[in-house]
JSON list of C-alpha atoms and ligand atoms in Angstrom, two decimals:
[
{"chain": "A", "resi": 1, "resn": "MET", "atom": "CA", "xyz": [7.01, -16.88, 14.18]},
{"chain": "A", "resi": 2, "resn": "GLY", "atom": "CA", "xyz": [4.96, -14.55, 16.36]},
{"chain": "A", "resi": 3, "resn": "LYS", "atom": "CA", "xyz": [1.19, -14.39, 16.33]},
{"chain": "A", "resi": 4, "resn": "HIS", "atom": "CA", "xyz": [1.34, -10.82, 15.10]},
{"chain": "A", "resi": 5, "resn": "TYR", "atom": "CA", "xyz": [2.75, -12.00, 11.76]},
{"chain": "A", "resi": 6, "resn": "ASP", "atom": "CA", "xyz": [-0.20, -14.31, 11.07]},
{"chain": "A", "resi": 7, "resn": "ASP", "atom": "CA", "xyz": [-2.37, -12.05, 8.96]},
{"chain": "A", "resi": 8, "resn": "PRO", "atom": "CA", "xyz": [-0.71, -11.49, 5.54]},
{"chain": "A", "resi": 9, "resn": "ARG", "atom": "CA", "xyz": [-3.08, -8.68, 4.48]},
{"chain": "A", "resi": 10, "resn": "MET", "atom": "CA", "xyz": [-2.74, -6.70, 7.67]},
{"chain": "A", "resi": 11, "resn": "HIS", "atom": "CA", "xyz": [0.99, -7.30, 7.86]},
{"chain": "A", "resi": 12, "resn": "THR", "atom": "CA", "xyz": [1.54, -6.16, 4.25]},
{"chain": "A", "resi": 13, "resn": "ALA", "atom": "CA", "xyz": [-0.48, -3.03, 5.04]},
{"chain": "A", "resi": 14, "resn": "GLU", "atom": "CA", "xyz": [1.93, -2.47, 7.96]},
{"chain": "A", "resi": 15, "resn": "HIS", "atom": "CA", "xyz": [4.86, -2.48, 5.51]},
{"chain": "A", "resi": 16, "resn": "VAL", "atom": "CA", "xyz": [3.17, 0.12, 3.30]},
{"chain": "A", "resi": 17, "resn": "LEU", "atom": "CA", "xyz": [2.16, 2.29, 6.29]},
{"chain": "A", "resi": 18, "resn": "ASN", "atom": "CA", "xyz": [5.73, 2.21, 7.57]},
{"chain": "A", "resi": 19, "resn": "SER", "atom": "CA", "xyz": [7.06, 3.28, 4.21]},
{"chain": "A", "resi": 20, "resn": "VAL", "atom": "CA", "xyz": [4.54, 6.13, 3.95]},
{"chain": "A", "resi": 21, "resn": "MET", "atom": "CA", "xyz": [5.50, 7.33, 7.46]},
{"chain": "A", "resi": 22, "resn": "VAL", "atom": "CA", "xyz": [9.22, 7.25, 6.67]},
{"chain": "A", "resi": 23, "resn": "ARG", "atom": "CA", "xyz": [8.76, 9.06, 3.36]},
{"chain": "A", "resi": 24, "resn": "ARG", "atom": "CA", "xyz": [6.31, 11.64, 4.61]},
{"chain": "A", "resi": 25, "resn": "PHE", "atom": "CA", "xyz": [7.82, 12.48, 8.02]},
{"chain": "A", "resi": 26, "resn": "GLY", "atom": "CA", "xyz": [11.38, 11.15, 7.97]},
{"chain": "A", "resi": 27, "resn": "CYS", "atom": "CA", "xyz": [10.64, 9.08, 11.09]},
{"chain": "A", "resi": 28, "resn": "GLU", "atom": "CA", "xyz": [11.70, 5.48, 11.66]},
{"chain": "A", "resi": 29, "resn": "ARG", "atom": "CA", "xyz": [9.50, 2.49, 10.82]},
{"chain": "A", "resi": 30, "resn": "CYS", "atom": "CA", "xyz": [7.29, 1.50, 13.78]},
{"chain": "A", "resi": 31, "resn": "PHE", "atom": "CA", "xyz": [9.24, 0.10, 16.71]},
{"chain": "A", "resi": 32, "resn": "SER", "atom": "CA", "xyz": [6.34, -2.01, 17.90]},
{"chain": "A", "resi": 33, "resn": "SER", "atom": "CA", "xyz": [3.21, -3.42, 16.28]},
{"chain": "A", "resi": 34, "resn": "HIS", "atom": "CA", "xyz": [0.28, -5.68, 17.04]},
{"chain": "A", "resi": 35, "resn": "ILE", "atom": "CA", "xyz": [-1.19, -7.17, 13.91]},
{"chain": "A", "resi": 36, "resn": "ASN", "atom": "CA", "xyz": [-4.54, -8.92, 14.10]},
{"chain": "A", "resi": 37, "resn": "PRO", "atom": "CA", "xyz": [-7.11, -9.79, 11.43]},
{"chain": "A", "resi": 38, "resn": "GLY", "atom": "CA", "xyz": [-9.72, -7.35, 12.76]},
{"chain": "A", "resi": 39, "resn": "LYS", "atom": "CA", "xyz": [-7.61, -4.35, 13.68]},
{"chain": "A", "resi": 40, "resn": "SER", "atom": "CA", "xyz": [-3.95, -3.58, 14.16]},
{"chain": "A", "resi": 41, "resn": "LYS", "atom": "CA", "xyz": [-1.76, -0.97, 15.80]},
{"chain": "A", "resi": 42, "resn": "CYS", "atom": "CA", "xyz": [1.68, 0.43, 15.12]},
{"chain": "A", "resi": 43, "resn": "ASP", "atom": "CA", "xyz": [3.79, 2.60, 17.46]},
{"chain": "A", "resi": 44, "resn": "TYR", "atom": "CA", "xyz": [6.23, 5.21, 16.13]},
{"chain": "A", "resi": 45, "resn": "HIS", "atom": "CA", "xyz": [8.77, 7.43, 17.79]},
{"chain": "A", "resi": 46, "resn": "PHE", "atom": "CA", "xyz": [7.27, 10.78, 16.77]},
{"chain": "A", "resi": 47, "resn": "PRO", "atom": "CA", "xyz": [7.76, 14.36, 17.98]},
{"chain": "A", "resi": 48, "resn": "ARG", "atom": "CA", "xyz": [4.12, 15.53, 18.16]},
{"chain": "A", "resi": 49, "resn": "PRO", "atom": "CA", "xyz": [0.48, 14.57, 17.65]},
{"chain": "A", "resi": 50, "resn": "LEU", "atom": "CA", "xyz": [-0.71, 13.93, 14.10]},
{"chain": "A", "resi": 51, "resn": "GLU", "atom": "CA", "xyz": [-2.96, 16.55, 12.50]},
{"chain": "A", "resi": 52, "resn": "GLU", "atom": "CA", "xyz": [-6.21, 15.51, 10.83]},
{"chain": "A", "resi": 53, "resn": "THR", "atom": "CA", "xyz": [-5.00, 16.66, 7.42]},
{"chain": "A", "resi": 54, "resn": "GLU", "atom": "CA", "xyz": [-1.92, 14.45, 7.88]},
{"chain": "A", "resi": 55, "resn": "ARG", "atom": "CA", "xyz": [-4.09, 11.51, 8.91]},
{"chain": "A", "resi": 56, "resn": "ARG", "atom": "CA", "xyz": [-6.00, 11.88, 5.64]},
{"chain": "A", "resi": 57, "resn": "GLU", "atom": "CA", "xyz": [-2.76, 12.21, 3.63]},
{"chain": "A", "resi": 58, "resn": "ILE", "atom": "CA", "xyz": [-1.35, 9.05, 5.18]},
{"chain": "A", "resi": 59, "resn": "GLU", "atom": "CA", "xyz": [-4.56, 7.13, 4.49]},
{"chain": "A", "resi": 60, "resn": "GLU", "atom": "CA", "xyz": [-4.60, 8.31, 0.87]},
{"chain": "A", "resi": 61, "resn": "ALA", "atom": "CA", "xyz": [-0.90, 7.53, 0.38]},
{"chain": "A", "resi": 62, "resn": "VAL", "atom": "CA", "xyz": [-1.28, 3.99, 1.75]},
{"chain": "A", "resi": 63, "resn": "ASN", "atom": "CA", "xyz": [-4.35, 3.35, -0.39]},
{"chain": "A", "resi": 64, "resn": "ALA", "atom": "CA", "xyz": [-2.61, 4.73, -3.48]},
{"chain": "A", "resi": 65, "resn": "VAL", "atom": "CA", "xyz": [0.06, 2.03, -3.11]},
{"chain": "A", "resi": 66, "resn": "LEU", "atom": "CA", "xyz": [-2.46, -0.71, -2.27]},
{"chain": "A", "resi": 67, "resn": "SER", "atom": "CA", "xyz": [-4.88, 0.05, -5.09]},
{"chain": "A", "resi": 68, "resn": "THR", "atom": "CA", "xyz": [-2.30, 0.13, -7.88]},
{"chain": "A", "resi": 69, "resn": "GLY", "atom": "CA", "xyz": [-1.76, -3.62, -7.68]},
{"chain": "A", "resi": 70, "resn": "THR", "atom": "CA", "xyz": [1.92, -3.56, -6.78]},
{"chain": "A", "resi": 71, "resn": "PRO", "atom": "CA", "xyz": [3.68, -6.95, -6.74]},
{"chain": "A", "resi": 72, "resn": "VAL", "atom": "CA", "xyz": [5.20, -8.10, -3.46]},
{"chain": "A", "resi": 73, "resn": "SER", "atom": "CA", "xyz": [8.44, -9.99, -4.02]},
{"chain": "A", "resi": 74, "resn": "GLU", "atom": "CA", "xyz": [11.31, -11.37, -1.97]},
{"chain": "A", "resi": 75, "resn": "GLU", "atom": "CA", "xyz": [15.03, -11.76, -2.36]},
{"chain": "A", "resi": 76, "resn": "TYR", "atom": "CA", "xyz": [17.78, -13.02, -0.08]},
{"chain": "A", "resi": 77, "resn": "MET", "atom": "CA", "xyz": [20.99, -11.36, 1.04]},
{"chain": "A", "resi": 78, "resn": "SER", "atom": "CA", "xyz": [23.63, -11.88, 3.71]},
{"chain": "A", "resi": 79, "resn": "ARG", "atom": "CA", "xyz": [23.07, -10.30, 7.11]},
{"chain": "A", "resi": 80, "resn": "LYS", "atom": "CA", "xyz": [26.27, -8.32, 6.54]},
{"chain": "A", "resi": 81, "resn": "GLU", "atom": "CA", "xyz": [24.94, -6.85, 3.26]},
{"chain": "A", "resi": 82, "resn": "ALA", "atom": "CA", "xyz": [21.55, -6.14, 4.83]},
{"chain": "A", "resi": 83, "resn": "GLU", "atom": "CA", "xyz": [23.12, -4.36, 7.81]},
{"chain": "A", "resi": 84, "resn": "ALA", "atom": "CA", "xyz": [24.44, -1.69, 5.49]},
{"chain": "A", "resi": 85, "resn": "LEU", "atom": "CA", "xyz": [21.00, -1.06, 3.94]},
{"chain": "A", "resi": 86, "resn": "PHE", "atom": "CA", "xyz": [18.42, -1.66, 6.67]},
{"chain": "A", "resi": 87, "resn": "ASN", "atom": "CA", "xyz": [17.72, -1.26, 10.33]},
{"chain": "A", "resi": 88, "resn": "LEU", "atom": "CA", "xyz": [17.72, -4.83, 11.66]},
{"chain": "A", "resi": 89, "resn": "ALA", "atom": "CA", "xyz": [16.68, -3.96, 15.20]},
{"chain": "A", "resi": 90, "resn": "ARG", "atom": "CA", "xyz": [13.27, -5.65, 14.97]},
{"chain": "A", "resi": 91, "resn": "LEU", "atom": "CA", "xyz": [14.54, -8.78, 13.28]},
{"chain": "A", "resi": 92, "resn": "PRO", "atom": "CA", "xyz": [15.03, -11.75, 15.62]},
{"chain": "A", "resi": 93, "resn": "GLU", "atom": "CA", "xyz": [18.51, -13.31, 15.84]},
{"chain": "A", "resi": 94, "resn": "SER", "atom": "CA", "xyz": [16.83, -16.56, 14.74]},
{"chain": "A", "resi": 95, "resn": "ALA", "atom": "CA", "xyz": [16.34, -15.00, 11.30]},
{"chain": "A", "resi": 96, "resn": "GLY", "atom": "CA", "xyz": [19.87, -16.29, 10.63]},
{"chain": "A", "resi": 97, "resn": "ASP", "atom": "CA", "xyz": [22.77, -15.15, 8.46]},
{"chain": "A", "resi": 98, "resn": "THR", "atom": "CA", "xyz": [20.84, -15.06, 5.19]},
{"chain": "A", "resi": 99, "resn": "LEU", "atom": "CA", "xyz": [17.97, -12.61, 5.40]},
{"chain": "A", "resi": 100, "resn": "ARG", "atom": "CA", "xyz": [14.84, -12.32, 3.34]},
{"chain": "A", "resi": 101, "resn": "ILE", "atom": "CA", "xyz": [14.17, -8.85, 1.95]},
{"chain": "A", "resi": 102, "resn": "VAL", "atom": "CA", "xyz": [10.53, -8.17, 1.14]},
{"chain": "A", "resi": 103, "resn": "ARG", "atom": "CA", "xyz": [9.91, -5.64, -1.64]},
{"chain": "A", "resi": 104, "resn": "ILE", "atom": "CA", "xyz": [6.66, -3.88, -2.48]},
{"chain": "A", "resi": 105, "resn": "GLY", "atom": "CA", "xyz": [7.41, -2.89, -6.06]},
{"chain": "A", "resi": 106, "resn": "ALA", "atom": "CA", "xyz": [9.96, -0.10, -6.04]},
{"chain": "A", "resi": 107, "resn": "TYR", "atom": "CA", "xyz": [8.13, 1.53, -3.15]},
{"chain": "A", "resi": 108, "resn": "ASP", "atom": "CA", "xyz": [9.40, -0.34, -0.11]},
{"chain": "A", "resi": 109, "resn": "ALA", "atom": "CA", "xyz": [12.02, -2.85, 0.91]},
{"chain": "A", "resi": 110, "resn": "CYS", "atom": "CA", "xyz": [12.42, -4.32, 4.40]},
{"chain": "A", "resi": 111, "resn": "PRO", "atom": "CA", "xyz": [13.98, -7.45, 5.91]},
{"chain": "A", "resi": 112, "resn": "CYS", "atom": "CA", "xyz": [11.15, -9.53, 7.34]},
{"chain": "A", "resi": 113, "resn": "ILE", "atom": "CA", "xyz": [10.26, -13.07, 8.37]},
{"chain": "A", "resi": 114, "resn": "GLY", "atom": "CA", "xyz": [6.47, -12.54, 8.26]},
{"chain": "A", "resi": 115, "resn": "LEU", "atom": "CA", "xyz": [3.72, -13.59, 5.86]},
{"chain": "A", "resi": 116, "resn": "HIS", "atom": "CA", "xyz": [2.74, -11.29, 2.99]},
{"chain": "A", "resi": 117, "resn": "VAL", "atom": "CA", "xyz": [0.28, -11.18, 0.12]},
{"chain": "A", "resi": 118, "resn": "ARG", "atom": "CA", "xyz": [1.59, -11.57, -3.46]},
{"chain": "A", "resi": 119, "resn": "ASN", "atom": "CA", "xyz": [0.11, -8.31, -4.69]},
{"chain": "A", "resi": 120, "resn": "THR", "atom": "CA", "xyz": [-1.03, -5.22, -2.81]},
{"chain": "A", "resi": 121, "resn": "GLU", "atom": "CA", "xyz": [-4.47, -5.37, -4.46]},
{"chain": "A", "resi": 122, "resn": "GLU", "atom": "CA", "xyz": [-5.21, -8.37, -2.20]},
{"chain": "A", "resi": 123, "resn": "VAL", "atom": "CA", "xyz": [-4.95, -6.17, 0.90]},
{"chain": "A", "resi": 124, "resn": "GLY", "atom": "CA", "xyz": [-8.13, -4.10, 0.40]},
{"chain": "A", "resi": 125, "resn": "VAL", "atom": "CA", "xyz": [-8.68, -0.57, 1.66]},
{"chain": "A", "resi": 126, "resn": "PHE", "atom": "CA", "xyz": [-6.69, 0.84, 4.57]},
{"chain": "A", "resi": 127, "resn": "ARG", "atom": "CA", "xyz": [-8.68, 2.78, 7.20]},
{"chain": "A", "resi": 128, "resn": "PHE", "atom": "CA", "xyz": [-7.42, 4.68, 10.22]},
{"chain": "A", "resi": 129, "resn": "ILE", "atom": "CA", "xyz": [-9.37, 3.83, 13.35]},
{"chain": "A", "resi": 130, "resn": "SER", "atom": "CA", "xyz": [-7.57, 6.29, 15.61]},
{"chain": "A", "resi": 131, "resn": "HIS", "atom": "CA", "xyz": [-4.28, 7.93, 16.39]},
{"chain": "A", "resi": 132, "resn": "GLU", "atom": "CA", "xyz": [-2.99, 9.18, 19.72]},
{"chain": "A", "resi": 133, "resn": "TRP", "atom": "CA", "xyz": [0.25, 10.72, 20.86]},
{"chain": "A", "resi": 134, "resn": "ASN", "atom": "CA", "xyz": [1.82, 10.41, 24.30]},
{"chain": "A", "resi": 135, "resn": "ASP", "atom": "CA", "xyz": [5.29, 11.34, 25.41]},
{"chain": "A", "resi": 136, "resn": "GLY", "atom": "CA", "xyz": [7.03, 10.92, 22.06]},
{"chain": "A", "resi": 137, "resn": "ILE", "atom": "CA", "xyz": [5.07, 7.91, 20.89]},
{"chain": "A", "resi": 138, "resn": "LEU", "atom": "CA", "xyz": [2.47, 8.00, 18.15]},
{"chain": "A", "resi": 139, "resn": "ARG", "atom": "CA", "xyz": [0.08, 5.06, 18.17]},
{"chain": "A", "resi": 140, "resn": "VAL", "atom": "CA", "xyz": [-1.86, 4.41, 14.96]},
{"chain": "A", "resi": 141, "resn": "ARG", "atom": "CA", "xyz": [-4.77, 1.96, 14.92]},
{"chain": "A", "resi": 142, "resn": "PHE", "atom": "CA", "xyz": [-6.10, 0.73, 11.59]},
{"chain": "A", "resi": 143, "resn": "LYS", "atom": "CA", "xyz": [-8.29, -1.83, 9.91]},
{"chain": "A", "resi": 144, "resn": "LEU", "atom": "CA", "xyz": [-8.89, -3.05, 6.38]},
{"chain": "A", "resi": 145, "resn": "SER", "atom": "CA", "xyz": [-12.12, -3.11, 4.44]},
{"chain": "B", "resi": 1, "resn": "LIG", "atom": "ZN1", "xyz": [6.77, -8.38, 6.65]}
]
């Protein structure tokens, strides 16, 4: 298990941020992330820089999910089943033939081997630190308070 999975609060916030990005912009979940207890970053394939109004919308949408106390649960399914439902590109081969699907209420579902909180209210408040766009890649930095 990679170091970047070691902070359950930050990593659960990453799941919610990804879901907000997919729902709001129709982009893919982040293709790369660095999750640390103090601050984290996620990289998205994205066609343009983010506007400030969008930054606020994203922050509000993430916090709306976090603050409602949504249960985080897990279920298992075969890799074959999961392939039809999810993008497995970021999942290591070592995850095996039976995959764990992590659900955040009815809001998000994603195959993942990382550590998560039991309820989104444990995560705290999501804050953007910065966002920058270069050559088709949007980098979002965030922290929790
Ligand atoms: Zn996860």
